[in-house]
Amino acid sequence: MESAILAPASLIIAVIAYYATKITQGDYLAYDHADPSGKTTYIDWADALSKAAVWCLVACILGSLLGLAGNLARRHGIRGLPFRVLVPLVAIVDTSMRLRFDAPLQGAIPTTTWNVIRFAAVAVIVILAGHTVITTRSAERTHR
């Protein structure tokens, strides 16, 4: 199953790109305490690489599971439906948590964006479930 290989590989590449971007943006700069002026900085490679390594490990584990779920989502009918609605369900949970905890700090635009994403995810679940029911019934009628 190539999905179990390609999914973690893609996530690992994304993790590396993310941390490379964070390093170039200066997020892992540390001050050289040997310099009395406090103006000398260096990249804290140990911090950046340790976090990247942890997330690469998570990418290997979750990537394999999500790749398998993506492969199972290709099944026709009710058997594939739970895997097809996995991403919209995660979007609903994520945006609900963000609306609960982050929205008061972020303002109106992110709050509106998260609400739109949550609404769209619910709509996608309804459409996927409806499509599955219609195609399953249609297939049952043609086999009778």
Coordinates of N, CA and C in Angstrom, one line a residue:
M1 N 0.8 -1.2 0.0 CA 0.0 0.0 0.0 C 0.9 1.2 0.0
E2 N 0.9 1.9 -1.1 CA 1.8 3.0 -1.3 C 1.3 4.2 -0.4
S3 N 0.0 4.2 -0.1 CA -0.5 5.4 0.7 C 0.1 5.3 2.1
A4 N 0.5 4.2 2.6 CA 1.1 4.1 3.9 C 2.6 4.5 3.9
I5 N 3.1 4.6 2.7 CA 4.5 5.1 2.6 C 4.5 6.6 2.2
L6 N 3.7 7.0 1.2 CA 3.7 8.3 0.7 C 3.1 9.4 1.7
A7 N 2.1 9.0 2.5 CA 1.6 9.9 3.5 C 2.6 10.3 4.6
P8 N 3.3 9.4 5.2 CA 4.3 9.8 6.2 C 5.5 10.6 5.5
A9 N 5.9 10.2 4.3 CA 6.9 10.9 3.6 C 6.5 12.3 3.3
S10 N 5.3 12.5 2.9 CA 4.8 13.9 2.7 C 4.8 14.7 4.0
L11 N 4.4 14.1 5.1 CA 4.3 14.8 6.3 C 5.7 15.1 6.8
I12 N 6.7 14.2 6.7 CA 8.0 14.5 7.1 C 8.6 15.7 6.3
I13 N 8.4 15.7 5.0 CA 8.8 16.8 4.2 C 8.2 18.1 4.6
A14 N 6.9 18.1 5.0 CA 6.2 19.3 5.5 C 6.8 19.7 6.8
V15 N 7.2 18.8 7.7 CA 7.8 19.2 9.0 C 9.1 19.8 8.8
I16 N 9.9 19.2 7.9 CA 11.3 19.8 7.6 C 11.1 21.2 7.0
A17 N 10.2 21.4 6.1 CA 10.0 22.7 5.5 C 9.5 23.7 6.6
Y18 N 8.6 23.3 7.5 CA 8.1 24.1 8.5 C 9.3 24.6 9.4
Y19 N 10.1 23.7 9.9 CA 11.2 24.1 10.8 C 12.2 24.9 10.1
A20 N 12.5 24.6 8.8 CA 13.5 25.4 8.0 C 13.0 26.8 7.9
T21 N 11.7 27.0 7.7 CA 11.1 28.3 7.6 C 11.2 29.0 8.9
K22 N 10.8 28.3 10.0 CA 10.9 28.9 11.4 C 12.3 29.4 11.7
I23 N 13.3 28.6 11.3 CA 14.7 29.0 11.5 C 15.1 30.2 10.7
T24 N 14.7 30.3 9.5 CA 15.0 31.5 8.7 C 14.3 32.7 9.2
Q25 N 13.1 32.5 9.8 CA 12.4 33.7 10.4 C 12.9 34.1 11.7
G26 N 13.9 33.4 12.2 CA 14.5 33.8 13.5 C 13.8 33.3 14.7
D27 N 13.0 32.3 14.6 CA 12.3 31.8 15.8 C 13.2 31.0 16.7
Y28 N 14.3 30.5 16.3 CA 15.2 29.7 17.1 C 16.5 30.5 17.4
L29 N 16.4 31.8 17.5 CA 17.6 32.5 17.8 C 17.8 32.5 19.3
A30 N 19.0 32.4 19.8 CA 19.4 32.5 21.2 C 20.5 33.5 21.3
Y31 N 20.5 34.1 22.5 CA 21.6 35.1 22.8 C 22.8 34.4 23.3
D32 N 24.0 34.9 22.8 CA 25.3 34.4 23.3 C 25.6 35.1 24.6
H33 N 25.5 34.3 25.7 CA 25.7 34.9 27.0 C 27.2 35.3 27.3
A34 N 28.1 34.8 26.4 CA 29.5 35.2 26.5 C 29.7 36.6 26.1
D35 N 28.8 37.2 25.3 CA 28.9 38.6 24.8 C 28.2 39.5 25.8
P36 N 29.0 40.4 26.5 CA 28.4 41.2 27.5 C 27.4 42.2 27.0
S37 N 27.5 42.5 25.6 CA 26.6 43.5 25.1 C 25.2 42.9 24.9
G38 N 25.1 41.5 24.8 CA 23.9 40.9 24.6 C 23.3 41.0 23.2
K39 N 24.2 41.4 22.2 CA 23.7 41.6 20.9 C 24.0 40.4 20.0
T40 N 24.9 39.6 20.4 CA 25.3 38.4 19.6 C 24.3 37.3 19.7
T41 N 23.8 36.8 18.6 CA 22.8 35.7 18.6 C 23.3 34.6 17.8
Y42 N 22.8 33.4 18.0 CA 23.1 32.2 17.2 C 21.8 31.4 17.1
I43 N 21.8 30.5 16.2 CA 20.7 29.6 16.0 C 20.8 28.5 17.0
D44 N 19.8 28.2 17.8 CA 19.8 27.2 18.8 C 19.4 25.9 18.0
W45 N 20.4 25.2 17.4 CA 20.1 24.0 16.6 C 19.6 22.9 17.5
A46 N 20.0 22.8 18.7 CA 19.5 21.7 19.5 C 18.0 21.7 19.7
D47 N 17.5 22.9 20.0 CA 16.1 23.1 20.2 C 15.3 22.9 18.9
A48 N 15.8 23.5 17.8 CA 15.1 23.3 16.6 C 15.1 21.9 16.1
L49 N 16.2 21.2 16.1 CA 16.3 19.8 15.6 C 15.6 18.8 16.5
S50 N 15.6 19.1 17.8 CA 14.9 18.2 18.7 C 13.4 18.2 18.5
K51 N 12.9 19.4 18.3 CA 11.4 19.6 18.0 C 11.1 19.0 16.6
A52 N 12.0 19.2 15.6 CA 11.7 18.7 14.3 C 11.8 17.1 14.3
A53 N 12.7 16.6 15.1 CA 12.8 15.1 15.2 C 11.5 14.5 15.8
V54 N 11.0 15.2 16.9 CA 9.8 14.7 17.5 C 8.6 14.7 16.5
W55 N 8.5 15.8 15.8 CA 7.4 15.9 14.9 C 7.6 15.0 13.7
C56 N 8.8 14.7 13.3 CA 9.0 13.7 12.2 C 8.6 12.3 12.7
L57 N 8.9 12.0 13.9 CA 8.4 10.7 14.5 C 6.9 10.7 14.5
V58 N 6.2 11.7 14.9 CA 4.8 11.8 14.9 C 4.3 11.7 13.5
A59 N 5.0 12.3 12.5 CA 4.6 12.2 11.1 C 4.6 10.8 10.6
C60 N 5.6 10.1 11.1 CA 5.7 8.6 10.6 C 4.6 7.8 11.2
I61 N 4.2 8.0 12.4 CA 3.1 7.2 13.0 C 1.8 7.7 12.4
L62 N 1.5 9.0 12.5 CA 0.2 9.4 12.1 C 0.1 9.3 10.6
G63 N 1.1 9.6 9.9 CA 1.1 9.5 8.4 C 0.7 8.1 7.9
S64 N 1.3 7.1 8.6 CA 0.9 5.7 8.2 C -0.6 5.5 8.4
L65 N -1.0 5.9 9.6 CA -2.4 5.7 9.9 C -3.4 6.4 9.0
L66 N -3.0 7.7 8.8 CA -3.9 8.5 7.9 C -3.8 8.1 6.4
G67 N -2.7 7.6 6.0 CA -2.5 7.0 4.7 C -3.4 5.8 4.5
L68 N -3.4 4.9 5.5 CA -4.3 3.8 5.5 C -5.8 4.2 5.5
A69 N -6.1 5.2 6.3 CA -7.5 5.7 6.4 C -7.9 6.3 5.0
G70 N -7.0 7.0 4.4 CA -7.2 7.5 3.0 C -7.5 6.4 2.0
N71 N -6.7 5.3 2.1 CA -6.9 4.2 1.2 C -8.2 3.5 1.5
L72 N -8.6 3.4 2.8 CA -9.9 2.8 3.1 C -11.1 3.7 2.7
A73 N -10.8 5.0 2.7 CA -11.9 5.9 2.3 C -12.3 5.7 0.8
R74 N -11.5 5.0 0.1 CA -11.9 4.8 -1.3 C -12.9 3.6 -1.5
R75 N -13.2 2.9 -0.4 CA -14.2 1.9 -0.5 C -15.5 2.4 -0.8
H76 N -16.3 1.7 -1.5 CA -17.6 2.2 -1.9 C -18.6 1.9 -0.8
G77 N -19.6 2.7 -0.7 CA -20.7 2.5 0.2 C -20.4 2.9 1.6
I78 N -21.2 2.3 2.5 CA -21.1 2.6 3.9 C -19.8 2.3 4.6
R79 N -19.1 1.2 4.1 CA -17.8 0.8 4.7 C -16.8 1.9 4.6
G80 N -16.8 2.7 3.5 CA -15.8 3.8 3.4 C -16.2 5.1 4.0
L81 N -17.4 5.2 4.3 CA -17.9 6.5 4.8 C -17.2 7.1 6.0
P82 N -17.0 6.2 7.1 CA -16.3 6.8 8.3 C -14.9 7.3 7.9
F83 N -14.2 6.8 7.0 CA -12.9 7.3 6.6 C -13.0 8.5 5.7
R84 N -14.1 8.6 4.9 CA -14.3 9.8 4.1 C -14.6 11.0 4.9
V85 N -15.3 10.8 6.1 CA -15.7 12.0 6.9 C -14.7 12.3 8.0
L86 N -13.6 11.6 8.0 CA -12.5 11.8 9.0 C -12.0 13.2 9.0
V87 N -11.6 13.7 7.8 CA -11.0 15.1 7.7 C -12.0 16.2 8.1
P88 N -13.3 16.1 7.6 CA -14.2 17.1 8.0 C -14.5 17.1 9.5
L89 N -14.5 15.9 10.1 CA -14.7 15.7 11.6 C -13.5 16.4 12.3
V90 N -12.3 16.2 11.9 CA -11.1 16.8 12.5 C -11.2 18.3 12.4
A91 N -11.7 18.8 11.2 CA -11.9 20.2 11.0 C -12.9 20.8 12.0
I92 N -14.0 20.1 12.2 CA -15.0 20.5 13.2 C -14.4 20.6 14.6
V93 N -13.7 19.5 15.0 CA -13.2 19.5 16.4 C -12.1 20.6 16.5
D94 N -11.2 20.7 15.5 CA -10.2 21.7 15.6 C -10.7 23.2 15.7
T95 N -11.7 23.5 14.8 CA -12.2 24.8 14.8 C -13.1 25.1 16.0
S96 N -13.7 24.1 16.5 CA -14.5 24.3 17.8 C -13.6 24.6 18.9
M97 N -12.5 23.9 19.0 CA -11.5 24.2 20.1 C -10.9 25.6 19.9
R98 N -10.6 25.9 18.7 CA -10.1 27.3 18.4 C -11.1 28.4 18.8
L99 N -12.3 28.1 18.4 CA -13.4 29.1 18.8 C -13.5 29.2 20.3
R100 N -13.4 28.2 21.0 CA -13.5 28.2 22.4 C -12.4 28.9 23.1
F101 N -11.2 28.6 22.7 CA -10.0 29.1 23.4 C -9.3 30.3 22.8
D102 N -9.2 30.3 21.4 CA -8.4 31.3 20.7 C -9.2 32.5 20.2
A103 N -10.4 32.3 20.0 CA -11.2 33.3 19.3 C -11.2 34.6 20.1
P104 N -11.4 34.6 21.5 CA -11.3 35.9 22.2 C -10.0 36.7 22.0
L105 N -9.0 36.0 21.7 CA -7.7 36.6 21.6 C -7.4 37.1 20.2
Q106 N -8.1 36.5 19.2 CA -7.7 36.7 17.8 C -8.5 37.8 17.1
G107 N -9.8 38.0 17.5 CA -10.5 39.0 16.8 C -11.6 38.4 15.9
A108 N -12.2 39.3 15.1 CA -13.4 39.0 14.3 C -13.0 38.1 13.0
I109 N -12.0 38.5 12.4 CA -11.7 37.8 11.1 C -11.3 36.3 11.3
P110 N -10.4 35.9 12.2 CA -10.2 34.5 12.4 C -11.4 33.8 13.0
T111 N -12.2 34.4 13.8 CA -13.4 33.8 14.3 C -14.4 33.5 13.2
T112 N -14.6 34.5 12.3 CA -15.5 34.3 11.2 C -14.9 33.2 10.3
T113 N -13.6 33.1 10.0 CA -13.0 32.1 9.2 C -13.3 30.7 9.8
W114 N -13.0 30.6 11.1 CA -13.2 29.3 11.8 C -14.7 28.9 11.7
N115 N -15.6 29.8 11.9 CA -17.0 29.5 11.8 C -17.4 29.0 10.4
V116 N -16.8 29.7 9.4 CA -17.1 29.3 8.0 C -16.5 27.9 7.7
I117 N -15.3 27.6 8.2 CA -14.7 26.3 8.0 C -15.6 25.2 8.7
R118 N -16.0 25.5 9.9 CA -16.9 24.5 10.6 C -18.2 24.3 9.9
F119 N -18.8 25.3 9.4 CA -20.0 25.2 8.6 C -19.8 24.3 7.3
A120 N -18.7 24.6 6.7 CA -18.3 23.9 5.4 C -18.1 22.4 5.7
A121 N -17.4 22.2 6.8 CA -17.1 20.8 7.2 C -18.4 20.0 7.5
V122 N -19.4 20.6 8.2 CA -20.7 20.0 8.4 C -21.4 19.7 7.1
A123 N -21.3 20.7 6.2 CA -22.0 20.6 4.9 C -21.3 19.4 4.1
V124 N -20.0 19.3 4.2 CA -19.3 18.2 3.5 C -19.7 16.9 4.0
I125 N -19.9 16.8 5.4 CA -20.3 15.5 6.0 C -21.7 15.1 5.5
V126 N -22.6 16.1 5.5 CA -24.0 15.9 5.1 C -24.0 15.4 3.6
I127 N -23.2 16.1 2.8 CA -23.2 15.7 1.3 C -22.6 14.3 1.2
L128 N -21.5 14.0 1.9 CA -20.9 12.7 1.7 C -21.9 11.6 2.2
A129 N -22.5 11.8 3.3 CA -23.5 10.8 3.8 C -24.6 10.7 2.9
G130 N -25.2 11.8 2.4 CA -26.3 11.7 1.4 C -25.9 11.0 0.1
H131 N -24.7 11.3 -0.4 CA -24.2 10.7 -1.6 C -24.1 9.2 -1.4
T132 N -23.6 8.8 -0.2 CA -23.4 7.4 0.1 C -24.7 6.6 0.2
V133 N -25.7 7.3 0.8 CA -27.0 6.6 0.9 C -27.6 6.5 -0.4
I134 N -27.6 7.5 -1.2 CA -28.2 7.5 -2.6 C -27.5 6.5 -3.5
T135 N -26.2 6.4 -3.5 CA -25.5 5.5 -4.3 C -25.7 4.0 -3.8
T136 N -25.8 3.8 -2.5 CA -26.0 2.5 -2.0 C -27.4 2.0 -2.3
R137 N -28.4 2.8 -2.2 CA -29.7 2.4 -2.6 C -29.8 2.2 -4.1
S138 N -29.2 3.0 -4.8 CA -29.2 2.8 -6.3 C -28.6 1.5 -6.7
A139 N -27.5 1.2 -6.0 CA -26.8 -0.1 -6.3 C -27.6 -1.3 -5.9
E140 N -28.3 -1.2 -4.8 CA -29.2 -2.2 -4.3 C -30.3 -2.5 -5.3
R141 N -30.9 -1.4 -5.8 CA -32.0 -1.5 -6.7 C -31.6 -2.2 -8.1
T142 N -30.4 -1.9 -8.5 CA -30.0 -2.5 -9.8 C -29.6 -3.9 -9.6
H143 N -29.2 -4.4 -8.4 CA -28.9 -5.8 -8.2 C -30.1 -6.7 -7.9
R144 N -31.2 -6.1 -7.8 CA -32.4 -6.9 -7.5 C -33.0 -7.5 -8.7

